[in-house]
Short mmCIF file of N, CA and C in Angstrom, two decimals:
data_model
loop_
_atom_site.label_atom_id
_atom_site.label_comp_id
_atom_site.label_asym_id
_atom_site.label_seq_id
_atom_site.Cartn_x
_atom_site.Cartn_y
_atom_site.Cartn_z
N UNK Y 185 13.97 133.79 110.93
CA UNK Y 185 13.22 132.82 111.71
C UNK Y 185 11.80 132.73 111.17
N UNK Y 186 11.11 131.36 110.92
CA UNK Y 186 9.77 131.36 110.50
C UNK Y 186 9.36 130.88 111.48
N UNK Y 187 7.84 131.11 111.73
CA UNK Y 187 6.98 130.62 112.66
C UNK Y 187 6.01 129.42 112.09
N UNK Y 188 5.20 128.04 112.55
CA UNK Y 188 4.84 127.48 112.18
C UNK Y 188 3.41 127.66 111.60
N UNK Y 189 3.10 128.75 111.39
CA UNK Y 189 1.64 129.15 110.64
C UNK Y 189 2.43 129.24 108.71
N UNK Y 190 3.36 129.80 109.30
CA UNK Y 190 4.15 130.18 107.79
C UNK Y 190 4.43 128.88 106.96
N UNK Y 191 5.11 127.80 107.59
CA UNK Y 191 5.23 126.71 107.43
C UNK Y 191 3.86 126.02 106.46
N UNK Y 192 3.55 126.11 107.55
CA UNK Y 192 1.94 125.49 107.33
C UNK Y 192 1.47 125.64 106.02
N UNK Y 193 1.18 127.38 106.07
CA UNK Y 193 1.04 127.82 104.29
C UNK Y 193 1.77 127.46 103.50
N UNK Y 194 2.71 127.30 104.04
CA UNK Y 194 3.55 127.38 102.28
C UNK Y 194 3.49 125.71 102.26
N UNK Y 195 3.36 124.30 102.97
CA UNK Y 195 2.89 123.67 102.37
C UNK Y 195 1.77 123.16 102.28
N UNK Y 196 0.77 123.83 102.87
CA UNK Y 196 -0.74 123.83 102.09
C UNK Y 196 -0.95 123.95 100.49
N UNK Y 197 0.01 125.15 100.51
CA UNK Y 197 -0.20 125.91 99.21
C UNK Y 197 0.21 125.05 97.89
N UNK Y 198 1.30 123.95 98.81
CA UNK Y 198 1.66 122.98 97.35
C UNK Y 198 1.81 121.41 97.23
N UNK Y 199 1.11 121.23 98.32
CA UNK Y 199 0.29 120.05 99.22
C UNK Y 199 -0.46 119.97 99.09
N UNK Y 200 -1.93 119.31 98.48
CA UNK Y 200 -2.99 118.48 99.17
C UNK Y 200 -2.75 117.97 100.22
N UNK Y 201 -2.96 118.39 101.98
CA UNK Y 201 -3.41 117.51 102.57
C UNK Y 201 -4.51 117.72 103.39
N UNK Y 202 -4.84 116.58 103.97
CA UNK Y 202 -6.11 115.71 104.73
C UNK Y 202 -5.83 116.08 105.89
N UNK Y 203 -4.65 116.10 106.70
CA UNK Y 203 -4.14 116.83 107.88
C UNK Y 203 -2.43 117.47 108.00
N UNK Y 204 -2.49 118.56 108.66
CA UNK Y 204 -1.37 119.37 108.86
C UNK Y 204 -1.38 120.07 109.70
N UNK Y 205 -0.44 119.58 110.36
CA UNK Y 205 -0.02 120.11 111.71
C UNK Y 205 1.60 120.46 112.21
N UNK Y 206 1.88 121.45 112.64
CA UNK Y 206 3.33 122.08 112.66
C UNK Y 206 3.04 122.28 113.71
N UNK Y 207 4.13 122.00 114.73
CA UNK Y 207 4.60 122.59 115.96
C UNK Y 207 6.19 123.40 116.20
N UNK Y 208 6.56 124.13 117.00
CA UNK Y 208 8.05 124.00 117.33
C UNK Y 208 7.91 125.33 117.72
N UNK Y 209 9.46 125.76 118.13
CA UNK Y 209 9.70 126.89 118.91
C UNK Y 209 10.60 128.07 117.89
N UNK Y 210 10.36 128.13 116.84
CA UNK Y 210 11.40 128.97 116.30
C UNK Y 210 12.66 128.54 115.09
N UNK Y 211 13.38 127.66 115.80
CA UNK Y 211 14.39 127.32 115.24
C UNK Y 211 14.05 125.53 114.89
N UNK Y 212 13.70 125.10 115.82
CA UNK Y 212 13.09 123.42 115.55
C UNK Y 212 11.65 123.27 115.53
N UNK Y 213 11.12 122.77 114.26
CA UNK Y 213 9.54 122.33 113.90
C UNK Y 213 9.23 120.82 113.76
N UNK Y 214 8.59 120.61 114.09
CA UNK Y 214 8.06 119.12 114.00
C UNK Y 214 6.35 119.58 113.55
N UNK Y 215 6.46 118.56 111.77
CA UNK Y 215 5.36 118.72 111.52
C UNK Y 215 4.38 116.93 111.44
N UNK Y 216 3.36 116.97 111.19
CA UNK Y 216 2.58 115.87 110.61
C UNK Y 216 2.17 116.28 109.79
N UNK Y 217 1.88 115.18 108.79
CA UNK Y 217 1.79 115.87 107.43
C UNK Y 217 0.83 114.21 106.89
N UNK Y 218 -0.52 114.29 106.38
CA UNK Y 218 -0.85 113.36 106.20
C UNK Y 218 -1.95 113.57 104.29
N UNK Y 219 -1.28 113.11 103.73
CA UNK Y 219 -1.67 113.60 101.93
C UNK Y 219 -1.77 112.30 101.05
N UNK Y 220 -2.35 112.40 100.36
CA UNK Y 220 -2.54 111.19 99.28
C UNK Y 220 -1.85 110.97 98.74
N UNK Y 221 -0.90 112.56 98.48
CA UNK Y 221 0.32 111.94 97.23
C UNK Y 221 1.44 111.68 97.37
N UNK Y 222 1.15 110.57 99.06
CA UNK Y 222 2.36 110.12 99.64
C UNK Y 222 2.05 108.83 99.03
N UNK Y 223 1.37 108.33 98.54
CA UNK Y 223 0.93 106.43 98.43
C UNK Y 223 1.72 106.43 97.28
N UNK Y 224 2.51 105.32 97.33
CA UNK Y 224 3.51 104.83 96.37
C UNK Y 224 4.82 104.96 96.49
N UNK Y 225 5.04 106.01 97.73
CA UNK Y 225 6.36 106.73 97.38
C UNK Y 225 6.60 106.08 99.08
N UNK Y 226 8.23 106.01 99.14
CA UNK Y 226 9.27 106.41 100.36
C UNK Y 226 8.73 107.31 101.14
N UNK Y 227 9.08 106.35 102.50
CA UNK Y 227 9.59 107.85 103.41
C UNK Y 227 9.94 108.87 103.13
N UNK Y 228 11.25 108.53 102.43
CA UNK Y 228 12.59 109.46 102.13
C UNK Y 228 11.99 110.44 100.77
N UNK Y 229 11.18 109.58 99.50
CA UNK Y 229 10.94 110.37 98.95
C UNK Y 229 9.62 111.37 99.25
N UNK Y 230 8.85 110.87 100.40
CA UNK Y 230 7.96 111.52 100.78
C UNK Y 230 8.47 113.35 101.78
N UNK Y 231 9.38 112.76 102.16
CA UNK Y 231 10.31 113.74 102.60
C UNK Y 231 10.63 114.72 101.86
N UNK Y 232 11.41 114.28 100.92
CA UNK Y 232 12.09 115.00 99.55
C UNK Y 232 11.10 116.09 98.90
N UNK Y 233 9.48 115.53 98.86
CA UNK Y 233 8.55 116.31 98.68
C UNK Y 233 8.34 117.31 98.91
N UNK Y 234 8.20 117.59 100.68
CA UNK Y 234 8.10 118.18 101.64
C UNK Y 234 9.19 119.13 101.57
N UNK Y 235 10.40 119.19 101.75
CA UNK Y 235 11.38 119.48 101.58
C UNK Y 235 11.73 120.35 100.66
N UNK Y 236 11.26 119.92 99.41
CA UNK Y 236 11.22 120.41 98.13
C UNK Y 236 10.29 122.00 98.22
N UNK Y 237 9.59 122.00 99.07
CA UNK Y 237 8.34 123.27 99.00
C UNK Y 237 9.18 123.94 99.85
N UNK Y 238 10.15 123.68 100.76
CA UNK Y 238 10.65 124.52 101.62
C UNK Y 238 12.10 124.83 101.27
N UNK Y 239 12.80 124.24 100.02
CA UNK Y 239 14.04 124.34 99.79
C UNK Y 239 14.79 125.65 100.12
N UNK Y 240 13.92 126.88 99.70
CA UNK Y 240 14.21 128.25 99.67
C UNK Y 240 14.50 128.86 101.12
N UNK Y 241 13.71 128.03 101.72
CA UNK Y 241 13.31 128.53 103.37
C UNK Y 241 14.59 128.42 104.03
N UNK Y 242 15.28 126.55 103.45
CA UNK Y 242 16.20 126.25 104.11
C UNK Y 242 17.56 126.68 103.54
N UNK Y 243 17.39 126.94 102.48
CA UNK Y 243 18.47 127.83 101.78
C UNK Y 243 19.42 128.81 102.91
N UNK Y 244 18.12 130.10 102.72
CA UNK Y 244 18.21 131.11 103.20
C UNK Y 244 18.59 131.04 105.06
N UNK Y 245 18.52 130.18 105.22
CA UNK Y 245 18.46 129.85 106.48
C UNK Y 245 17.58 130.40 107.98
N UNK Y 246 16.53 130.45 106.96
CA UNK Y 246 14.98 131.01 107.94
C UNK Y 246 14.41 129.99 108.53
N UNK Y 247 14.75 128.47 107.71
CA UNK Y 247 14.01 127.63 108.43
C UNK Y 247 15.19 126.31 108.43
N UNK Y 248 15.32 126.31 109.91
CA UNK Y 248 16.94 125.71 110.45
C UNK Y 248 16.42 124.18 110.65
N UNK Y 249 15.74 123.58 110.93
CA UNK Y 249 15.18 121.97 111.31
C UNK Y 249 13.54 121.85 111.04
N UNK Y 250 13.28 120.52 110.45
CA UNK Y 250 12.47 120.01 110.40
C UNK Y 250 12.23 118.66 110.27
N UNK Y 251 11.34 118.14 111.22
CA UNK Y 251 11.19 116.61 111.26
C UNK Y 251 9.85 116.58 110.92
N UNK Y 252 9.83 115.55 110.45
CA UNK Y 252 8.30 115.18 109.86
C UNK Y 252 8.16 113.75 109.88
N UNK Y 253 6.55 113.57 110.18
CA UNK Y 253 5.58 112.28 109.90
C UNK Y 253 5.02 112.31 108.59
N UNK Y 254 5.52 111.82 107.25
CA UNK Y 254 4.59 111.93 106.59
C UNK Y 254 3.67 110.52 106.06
N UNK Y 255 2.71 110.61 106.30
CA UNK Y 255 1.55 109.19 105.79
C UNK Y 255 0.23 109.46 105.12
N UNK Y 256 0.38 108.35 104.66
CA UNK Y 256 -1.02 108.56 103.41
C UNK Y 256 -2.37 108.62 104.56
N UNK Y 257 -3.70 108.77 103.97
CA UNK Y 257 -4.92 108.67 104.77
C UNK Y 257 -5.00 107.01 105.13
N UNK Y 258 -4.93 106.24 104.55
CA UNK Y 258 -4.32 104.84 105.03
C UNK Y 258 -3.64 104.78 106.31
N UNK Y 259 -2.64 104.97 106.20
CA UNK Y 259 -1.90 104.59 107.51
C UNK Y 259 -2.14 105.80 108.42
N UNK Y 260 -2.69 106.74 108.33
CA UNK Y 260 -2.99 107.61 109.10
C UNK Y 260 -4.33 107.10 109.71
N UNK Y 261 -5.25 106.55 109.13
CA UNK Y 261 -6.40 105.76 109.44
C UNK Y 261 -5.80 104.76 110.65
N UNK Y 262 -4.90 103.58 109.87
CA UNK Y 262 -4.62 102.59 110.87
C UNK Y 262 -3.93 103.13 112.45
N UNK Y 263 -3.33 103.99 112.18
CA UNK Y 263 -2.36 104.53 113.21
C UNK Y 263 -2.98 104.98 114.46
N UNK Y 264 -4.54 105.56 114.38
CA UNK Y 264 -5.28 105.99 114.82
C UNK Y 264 -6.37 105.18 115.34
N UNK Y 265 -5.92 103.84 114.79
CA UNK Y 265 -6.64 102.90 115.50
C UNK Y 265 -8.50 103.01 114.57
#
């Protein structure tokens, strides 16, 4: 089981972002995730990104669900009004 500080680091660590935020209880995390080197790309491949830093996590089966917001400082700007 990982906790969402762990999360956090490990994609800080291979992330640039502007904001990051993880919530959840254990087994389900819901993060926001807001980085530059989402502009250009998919949802899906923005996902894939994300995903990609945690492949091992989810492998192993330490880290069972994750949903994510991910958006550039752009739409994180607009979103926010």
């Amino acid at each position: 089981m990982m906790h969402s500080e762990q999360i956090k680091k490990i994609i800080a660590e291979g992330l640039p972002c502007e904001l990051l935020n993880i919530e959840g209880d254990g087994d389900h995390f819901e993060a926001l995730i807001v980085s530059a080197e989402f502009i250009g790309k998919s949802r899906v491949q923005r996902q894939q990104l994300v995903n990609a830093l945690l492949r091992s996590h989810f492998d192993s089966g330490k880290l069972h669900a994750l949903s994510m917001k991910t958006v550039t400082p752009e739409e994180w700007s607009a979103l926010r009004g």
